[in-house]
Amino acid sequence: MKPRGGYNVNLIGNPSGSVERLAPPEKLCIPLNSRRLKFSELRVADGDSVAIGQTLAVDPDNFSVPLPAPCGGTVRLSQIEGHIVIEDLNCPADPTPDRETPTHVAYDPGQAAEKRSKLIELGAWQFVSDARTHRVADPETAPSAVVISTVHLEPFVAKGNVICGDSIAELVRGLEHLQSLLEYQAIHLVLPDMKRKLALEIQETIRGHAWLKLAEVPLQMRYPFDNPTLLARHMGLFTEDAAPVWFIPVAGVIAFDRALTLGRPCTNRIISLAGPAIKEPTHMEVQIGYPIDKIVAGRLTRDDDVRVVNGGILTGTEITEDQAGIDTECSGLTVLETPTLREMFGWLRPGGDRRSYSKCFTSTLRKPFAENLSTSLRGEGRPCVACGQCVSVCPAGIMPNAIHKYLFSDELEQAQRLRTDLCVECGLCSYICPSKIDLYDELVRAKVQIAEELGEPETEESEEQVTEETQQEDEA
């Protein structure tokens, strides 16, 4: 399959390559919910003393993956609704790795069941997702292949090469542990450029590992070609029998090593703190539950009128007062300014400082530049004008504008026929829409509604057929 669509989003405020390790806070405020996970079954009571790594709660709908305690301390359940608060923290520093820690791990498939159980127990399995559905992968179902990516193309999220950092040995050991969970399936490691330092170091370290296949992100790293579904489709990994394809980010592979080589819980995250409203965008290592207000304090360009987003600018969600700490799936915090003054005669401005996919501003005459993004819509929303821009950038080859019209008319069957299920939820359609329609949110909600009310699409057309038809309609 030849990839199509995509767009490079160039914005001010991307994080630097350094990683700052924050000191433990006075208390941790651990959300019980994240984007995919809901830790609804508590395993602790108010006032309990817990040790680091102890299970605080589990998600019964996702193979009982646990929420491990990032630190020892005293549990408080009633301080913040929807959170487990840990006070009187006891956060010992990681011990220095033993000099006898092996460089490589011996292949032993006989320990697969024991290793999977340990990965779940220590909080590493939540990094393993199904590339089709993005849900947590079933640990009891063998995949047809595994995709691992060091590439994160969405603006403002933590970058894969920074997460990997100097942890090449940990990455390789994690890959070797992963291979021992499999039978014959290949592991595909996706890199941004085979000639970059990280890629060369990995290639040198894994020399002789025939089960590991290296792959580059296609089409000059256009967003969202790091998307798990698109990577698996592009490499032809989805089989007719619908066997799952596991996707694991590079942070997950390092978590495998931490759990299986060192026997330690996976409760720290390297996240980004980025966006135009941050003085010095950077990466930082924090514990799950680290208070968000403590992270951003003193780092903002202004003290008020900002919006904090959990994740990247295209797919993240606004953090409200209901969330006090870093959740277990957080990849970064994006902070945008919220303008309080209206632009005078903004409609008359030729847009020299604004980028546009349609190239309708005078900025087209400038060399490529990073745009300063805020929460402002810069105008009002309006009905779809059928410009087709969302179709041209859609990497899944579907027609968001047509689906939008069917959804507006409550014609779910027609939206299903246009293969809404193929949406990879990258958010590009909303970003480039000149009518400022939130197509991303519409498509995400429609996928759930269609699955619940109509089930699987009746059509047997493949994605390649849908893409070809869409291209023919574009040309017409």
XYZ file of C-alpha atoms in Angstrom:
476
model
C 0.000 0.000 0.000
C 1.339 3.395 -0.951
C 0.880 5.941 1.871
C -1.134 9.021 1.016
C -2.022 12.284 2.715
C -0.232 13.568 5.776
C 1.054 17.033 6.588
C 3.960 18.504 8.517
C 2.692 20.745 11.315
C 5.422 23.263 12.180
C 4.762 25.139 15.433
C 6.703 27.192 17.971
C 7.270 25.493 21.299
C 8.647 22.016 20.565
C 10.639 20.531 23.469
C 14.427 20.431 23.579
C 16.326 17.155 23.617
C 17.332 17.394 27.268
C 15.583 15.520 30.102
C 15.053 17.116 33.493
C 14.419 14.815 36.441
C 12.045 16.431 38.923
C 12.439 15.930 42.656
C 9.627 13.994 44.394
C 6.698 16.262 45.330
C 4.992 16.475 48.711
C 2.248 14.155 47.498
C 1.163 12.307 44.369
C -2.313 12.735 42.865
C -2.865 9.669 40.680
C -5.873 9.795 38.297
C -7.908 6.606 38.157
C -8.802 7.215 34.498
C -6.743 7.902 31.393
C -7.585 7.845 27.690
C -7.935 4.053 27.452
C -7.753 2.819 31.033
C -10.254 2.977 33.880
C -8.923 1.621 37.166
C -12.312 0.995 38.715
C -11.411 -1.848 41.100
C -9.532 -0.453 44.093
C -7.084 -2.711 45.895
C -6.318 -0.309 48.754
C -8.328 1.458 51.449
C -8.099 4.962 52.861
C -5.193 5.240 55.301
C -3.352 2.164 54.020
C 0.429 2.234 53.910
C 1.720 1.107 50.528
C 5.128 0.221 49.152
C 6.518 1.232 45.786
C 5.090 -1.006 43.058
C 2.143 -2.203 45.132
C -1.110 -2.459 43.154
C -3.457 0.422 43.945
C -6.237 -0.535 41.515
C -6.836 -2.586 38.376
C -8.735 -2.105 35.111
C -11.102 -5.094 34.825
C -11.917 -4.288 31.193
C -8.280 -4.367 30.078
C -7.005 -7.713 31.308
C -6.763 -6.404 34.885
C -3.698 -4.280 34.143
C -2.702 -2.705 37.451
C -2.032 0.816 38.633
C 1.191 0.393 40.649
C 2.206 2.812 43.396
C 4.994 5.113 42.139
C 6.246 5.601 45.722
C 5.634 4.269 49.170
C 3.406 6.305 51.463
C -0.070 6.694 52.934
C -3.174 6.347 50.767
C -5.905 9.011 50.797
C -9.039 8.259 48.770
C -11.297 11.183 49.617
C -9.042 14.191 49.028
C -9.552 14.469 45.245
C -12.441 12.824 43.444
C -11.323 10.280 40.861
C -7.775 10.146 42.253
C -5.685 8.123 44.640
C -3.546 10.513 46.663
C -0.360 9.242 48.290
C 1.088 11.330 51.142
C 4.159 10.962 53.379
C 6.112 9.778 50.378
C 8.998 7.376 50.541
C 10.613 7.503 47.121
C 14.010 5.789 47.151
C 16.214 6.526 44.195
C 16.808 3.749 41.701
C 19.865 1.773 42.752
C 22.866 1.854 40.449
C 22.615 -1.067 38.017
C 24.726 -4.039 38.979
C 27.922 -4.333 36.965
C 26.868 -7.883 36.226
C 23.644 -6.785 34.522
C 23.799 -8.700 31.222
C 24.282 -6.880 27.948
C 22.038 -9.415 26.241
C 19.273 -11.764 27.356
C 19.328 -15.455 26.528
C 16.410 -16.645 24.403
C 14.145 -18.825 26.553
C 10.597 -19.260 25.177
C 9.787 -21.582 28.060
C 9.458 -18.576 30.369
C 6.930 -16.735 28.161
C 3.923 -17.205 30.458
C 5.897 -16.196 33.550
C 7.282 -13.119 31.797
C 3.869 -11.957 30.596
C 2.506 -12.266 34.118
C 5.404 -10.212 35.453
C 4.964 -7.545 32.774
C 1.332 -7.152 33.796
C 2.130 -7.107 37.508
C 4.830 -4.429 37.204
C 2.845 -2.097 34.943
C 4.686 -2.656 31.653
C 1.929 -4.442 29.712
C -0.205 -1.322 29.305
C 2.363 -0.156 26.723
C 1.351 -3.057 24.424
C -1.584 -2.161 22.180
C -3.403 -3.664 19.219
C -2.346 -1.707 16.120
C -5.871 -1.949 14.680
C -7.894 -0.800 17.665
C -5.242 0.940 19.838
C -6.686 -0.968 22.813
C -4.490 -2.822 25.281
C -3.405 -6.073 23.619
C -4.617 -9.426 24.911
C -1.599 -11.039 26.641
C -2.997 -14.517 25.929
C -3.372 -14.050 22.159
C -0.292 -14.411 19.976
C 0.229 -11.599 17.460
C 0.994 -12.057 13.779
C 3.756 -9.425 14.064
C 5.098 -6.716 16.370
C 5.773 -3.081 15.466
C 8.009 -0.916 17.641
C 8.504 2.748 16.868
C 11.061 5.313 17.991
C 9.268 7.992 15.948
C 6.828 10.508 17.462
C 5.783 13.092 14.875
C 2.921 14.902 16.609
C 4.013 18.377 17.775
C 4.835 18.779 21.462
C 4.760 15.107 22.573
C 7.825 13.402 24.064
C 10.198 12.348 21.299
C 11.253 8.737 20.884
C 14.958 9.453 20.484
C 14.919 11.441 23.734
C 13.103 8.662 25.600
C 15.642 6.189 24.292
C 18.543 8.537 25.038
C 21.588 6.586 26.197
C 19.483 3.499 26.918
C 20.559 1.457 23.884
C 21.497 -1.504 26.099
C 18.125 -1.336 27.868
C 16.343 -1.103 24.504
C 18.144 -4.166 23.141
C 17.502 -6.218 26.267
C 13.831 -5.213 26.121
C 13.674 -6.352 22.494
C 15.244 -9.665 23.430
C 12.759 -10.152 26.263
C 9.963 -9.387 23.815
C 11.282 -11.948 21.337
C 11.165 -14.635 24.014
C 7.385 -14.047 24.274
C 6.923 -14.898 20.597
C 7.229 -18.012 18.475
C 8.152 -17.154 14.905
C 6.757 -13.629 14.531
C 9.053 -10.865 13.305
C 9.633 -7.661 15.245
C 9.689 -4.525 13.085
C 11.646 -1.616 14.568
C 10.677 1.698 12.945
C 13.337 4.408 12.785
C 13.200 7.941 11.343
C 16.387 7.697 9.297
C 18.794 4.792 8.956
C 21.751 7.187 8.850
C 21.031 8.970 12.116
C 23.144 8.332 15.188
C 20.413 6.446 17.056
C 19.736 4.167 14.085
C 23.423 3.440 13.539
C 23.953 2.603 17.215
C 20.955 0.284 17.235
C 22.072 -1.432 14.036
C 25.533 -2.027 15.489
C 24.146 -3.418 18.760
C 21.583 -5.771 17.193
C 23.891 -7.106 14.500
C 23.058 -10.778 14.005
C 19.481 -10.561 15.334
C 17.684 -11.982 12.294
C 14.294 -11.778 14.023
C 14.502 -7.969 14.151
C 13.656 -6.074 10.974
C 14.425 -2.379 10.588
C 12.078 -0.040 8.751
C 12.061 3.681 7.985
C 9.054 5.989 8.272
C 7.898 6.641 4.686
C 7.412 9.906 2.857
C 9.905 12.090 4.679
C 8.327 11.600 8.100
C 5.076 13.409 7.338
C 2.642 13.352 10.229
C 0.926 10.976 11.036
C 3.005 8.224 9.425
C 4.152 7.183 12.895
C 0.581 6.053 13.623
C 0.476 2.343 14.617
C -2.375 1.503 12.252
C -0.753 3.237 9.285
C 2.623 1.614 9.959
C 1.075 -1.847 10.079
C -0.958 -1.182 6.936
C 2.023 0.223 5.075
C 4.128 -2.835 5.912
C 1.328 -5.225 4.957
C 1.120 -6.781 8.424
C -2.653 -7.053 8.770
C -3.677 -10.586 7.843
C -6.998 -11.876 6.531
C -7.630 -13.838 9.718
C -7.577 -10.551 11.689
C -4.766 -11.748 13.955
C -3.606 -8.866 16.162
C -0.492 -6.843 15.445
C 1.153 -5.607 18.603
C 2.383 -2.024 18.716
C 4.858 -0.950 21.409
C 6.428 2.521 21.715
C 10.101 2.709 22.568
C 9.182 3.626 26.159
C 7.377 0.296 26.395
C 10.411 -1.690 25.286
C 12.530 0.021 27.941
C 9.753 -0.747 30.451
C 10.026 -4.425 29.448
C 13.710 -4.344 30.362
C 13.015 -2.572 33.634
C 10.400 -5.144 34.634
C 12.109 -8.331 33.439
C 15.824 -7.561 33.872
C 15.679 -5.418 37.001
C 12.333 -6.526 38.465
C 11.230 -2.929 39.086
C 7.782 -1.367 38.606
C 7.246 0.884 35.587
C 5.875 3.995 37.268
C 8.024 6.812 35.851
C 7.330 8.577 32.582
C 9.419 10.819 30.350
C 6.983 13.487 29.209
C 7.298 16.759 27.346
C 6.401 20.170 28.717
C 5.989 22.223 25.584
C 3.942 24.738 23.643
C 4.139 28.480 22.948
C 3.166 29.367 26.533
C 6.194 27.575 28.052
C 9.361 29.623 28.555
C 11.789 26.761 27.901
C 10.061 23.710 26.415
C 11.767 20.533 27.544
C 11.408 16.874 28.481
C 11.197 15.741 32.067
C 11.074 12.500 34.001
C 8.226 12.384 36.510
C 6.276 9.835 38.486
C 2.691 8.930 37.663
C 0.523 11.272 39.713
C 2.994 14.158 39.798
C 0.870 17.302 40.429
C 0.364 19.209 37.189
C 0.375 22.599 38.913
C 3.828 21.816 40.357
C 5.144 20.906 36.906
C 4.061 24.129 35.197
C 4.725 26.501 38.132
C 7.290 29.159 37.193
C 7.602 27.880 33.630
C 4.797 29.836 31.946
C 5.204 32.926 29.790
C 2.134 34.333 31.558
C 0.466 33.519 34.861
C -3.108 33.272 33.614
C -5.186 32.723 30.496
C -3.492 29.521 29.427
C -4.881 26.124 28.488
C -3.083 22.897 29.378
C -3.541 19.925 27.063
C -2.851 16.303 27.954
C -0.837 15.063 24.964
C -0.043 16.674 21.636
C -1.749 19.581 19.941
C -3.645 17.450 17.394
C -4.919 14.552 19.490
C -4.589 15.741 23.090
C -7.450 16.597 25.433
C -7.843 19.682 27.596
C -6.902 19.176 31.228
C -9.676 20.449 33.461
C -9.834 20.908 37.208
C -10.951 17.289 37.456
C -7.385 16.085 36.757
C -4.770 16.997 39.341
C -1.838 14.770 38.385
C -0.086 13.027 35.517
C -2.077 9.996 34.382
C -0.508 6.690 33.492
C -0.691 7.260 29.706
C 0.517 10.869 29.581
C 3.057 11.575 26.830
C 3.338 15.292 27.466
C 1.735 18.553 28.547
C 1.058 21.166 25.881
C 0.378 24.702 27.076
C -1.238 27.329 24.837
C -2.044 30.971 25.437
C -5.700 31.996 25.464
C -6.006 35.460 23.872
C -8.272 37.833 25.766
C -8.335 40.653 23.190
C -9.978 40.501 19.793
C -7.920 41.366 16.724
C -8.922 44.657 15.142
C -9.679 44.196 11.461
C -8.199 40.722 11.573
C -10.090 39.798 8.439
C -8.094 42.427 6.528
C -4.692 41.038 7.501
C -2.916 39.184 4.692
C -1.655 36.534 7.112
C 2.078 36.949 6.842
C 2.520 35.251 10.222
C 0.004 32.465 9.625
C 0.430 29.176 7.867
C -2.336 27.668 5.781
C -2.656 24.311 4.079
C -4.541 26.019 1.263
C -1.684 28.526 0.819
C -4.124 31.427 0.824
C -2.009 33.726 3.038
C 0.942 35.881 2.049
C 3.056 33.643 4.296
C 3.270 31.384 1.227
C 5.873 33.854 -0.081
C 8.053 33.313 3.006
C 10.499 30.550 3.674
C 9.124 27.770 5.927
C 8.669 29.004 9.489
C 7.231 27.820 12.796
C 3.838 29.308 13.624
C 2.823 30.625 17.041
C -0.381 28.775 17.865
C -2.940 29.810 20.480
C -6.442 28.661 21.445
C -8.003 31.324 19.223
C -10.112 30.105 16.289
C -9.126 33.280 14.387
C -12.636 33.680 13.083
C -15.939 31.907 13.439
C -16.974 28.414 12.525
C -19.103 27.920 9.439
C -20.716 25.075 7.474
C -18.598 22.758 5.342
C -17.623 24.427 2.065
C -16.667 21.141 0.367
C -13.109 22.316 -0.281
C -11.767 18.765 -0.045
C -8.712 19.695 2.005
C -9.566 17.155 4.710
C -9.735 14.457 2.023
C -6.346 15.378 0.586
C -4.537 15.167 3.953
C -6.393 12.103 5.275
C -3.829 9.288 5.540
C -6.577 6.647 5.706
C -8.004 7.557 2.309
C -11.515 8.330 3.535
C -13.697 11.423 3.029
C -14.219 13.285 6.331
C -16.284 16.019 4.678
C -18.817 13.556 3.244
C -18.949 11.600 6.507
C -19.560 14.883 8.353
C -22.613 15.617 6.190
C -24.059 12.151 6.710
C -23.512 12.382 10.457
C -25.173 15.818 10.489
C -28.200 14.185 8.847
C -28.120 11.197 11.250
C -27.437 8.812 8.370
C -25.172 6.378 10.178
C -25.463 3.679 7.527
C -24.088 6.038 4.875
C -21.253 7.113 7.190
C -20.457 3.447 7.759
C -20.450 2.798 4.006
C -17.746 5.464 3.627
C -15.582 3.427 6.021
C -15.527 5.668 9.070
C -13.899 2.707 10.801
C -10.679 3.313 8.843
C -10.099 6.673 10.579
C -6.801 6.563 12.488
C -7.731 9.531 14.704
C -4.750 11.705 13.755
C -6.663 15.024 13.946
C -5.306 16.473 10.686
C -8.789 16.996 9.241
C -9.718 19.329 12.100
C -6.382 21.138 11.981
C -6.550 22.142 8.310
C -10.329 22.667 8.017
C -10.951 26.295 6.880
C -14.504 26.112 8.287
C -13.095 25.177 11.725
C -15.252 22.052 12.032
C -14.094 19.601 14.692
C -14.080 16.642 12.325
C -11.703 14.712 14.581
C -14.154 14.660 17.472
C -17.049 13.815 15.147
C -15.220 10.857 13.619
C -14.027 9.481 16.951
C -17.539 9.571 18.405
C -19.063 8.222 15.189
C -16.749 5.190 15.176
C -17.998 4.234 18.633
C -21.651 4.866 17.754
C -21.456 2.889 14.506
C -19.754 -0.044 16.208
C -22.398 -0.114 18.941
C -25.463 0.352 16.740
C -24.507 -1.154 13.379
C -21.592 -3.476 14.089
C -18.893 -4.212 11.523
C -19.294 -2.626 8.058
C -21.072 -4.855 5.572
C -18.737 -3.901 2.749
C -15.752 -6.153 2.133
C -13.747 -3.463 0.391
C -10.161 -3.230 1.504
C -8.536 0.029 2.495
C -6.620 0.032 -0.791
C -9.935 -0.036 -2.702
C -11.389 2.765 -0.591
C -8.232 4.842 -1.104
C -8.312 4.284 -4.877
C -11.974 5.314 -5.078
C -11.301 8.433 -3.004
C -8.419 9.434 -5.273
C -10.628 8.989 -8.354
C -13.327 11.191 -6.798
C -10.674 13.827 -5.955
C -9.526 13.866 -9.572
C -13.125 14.095 -10.832
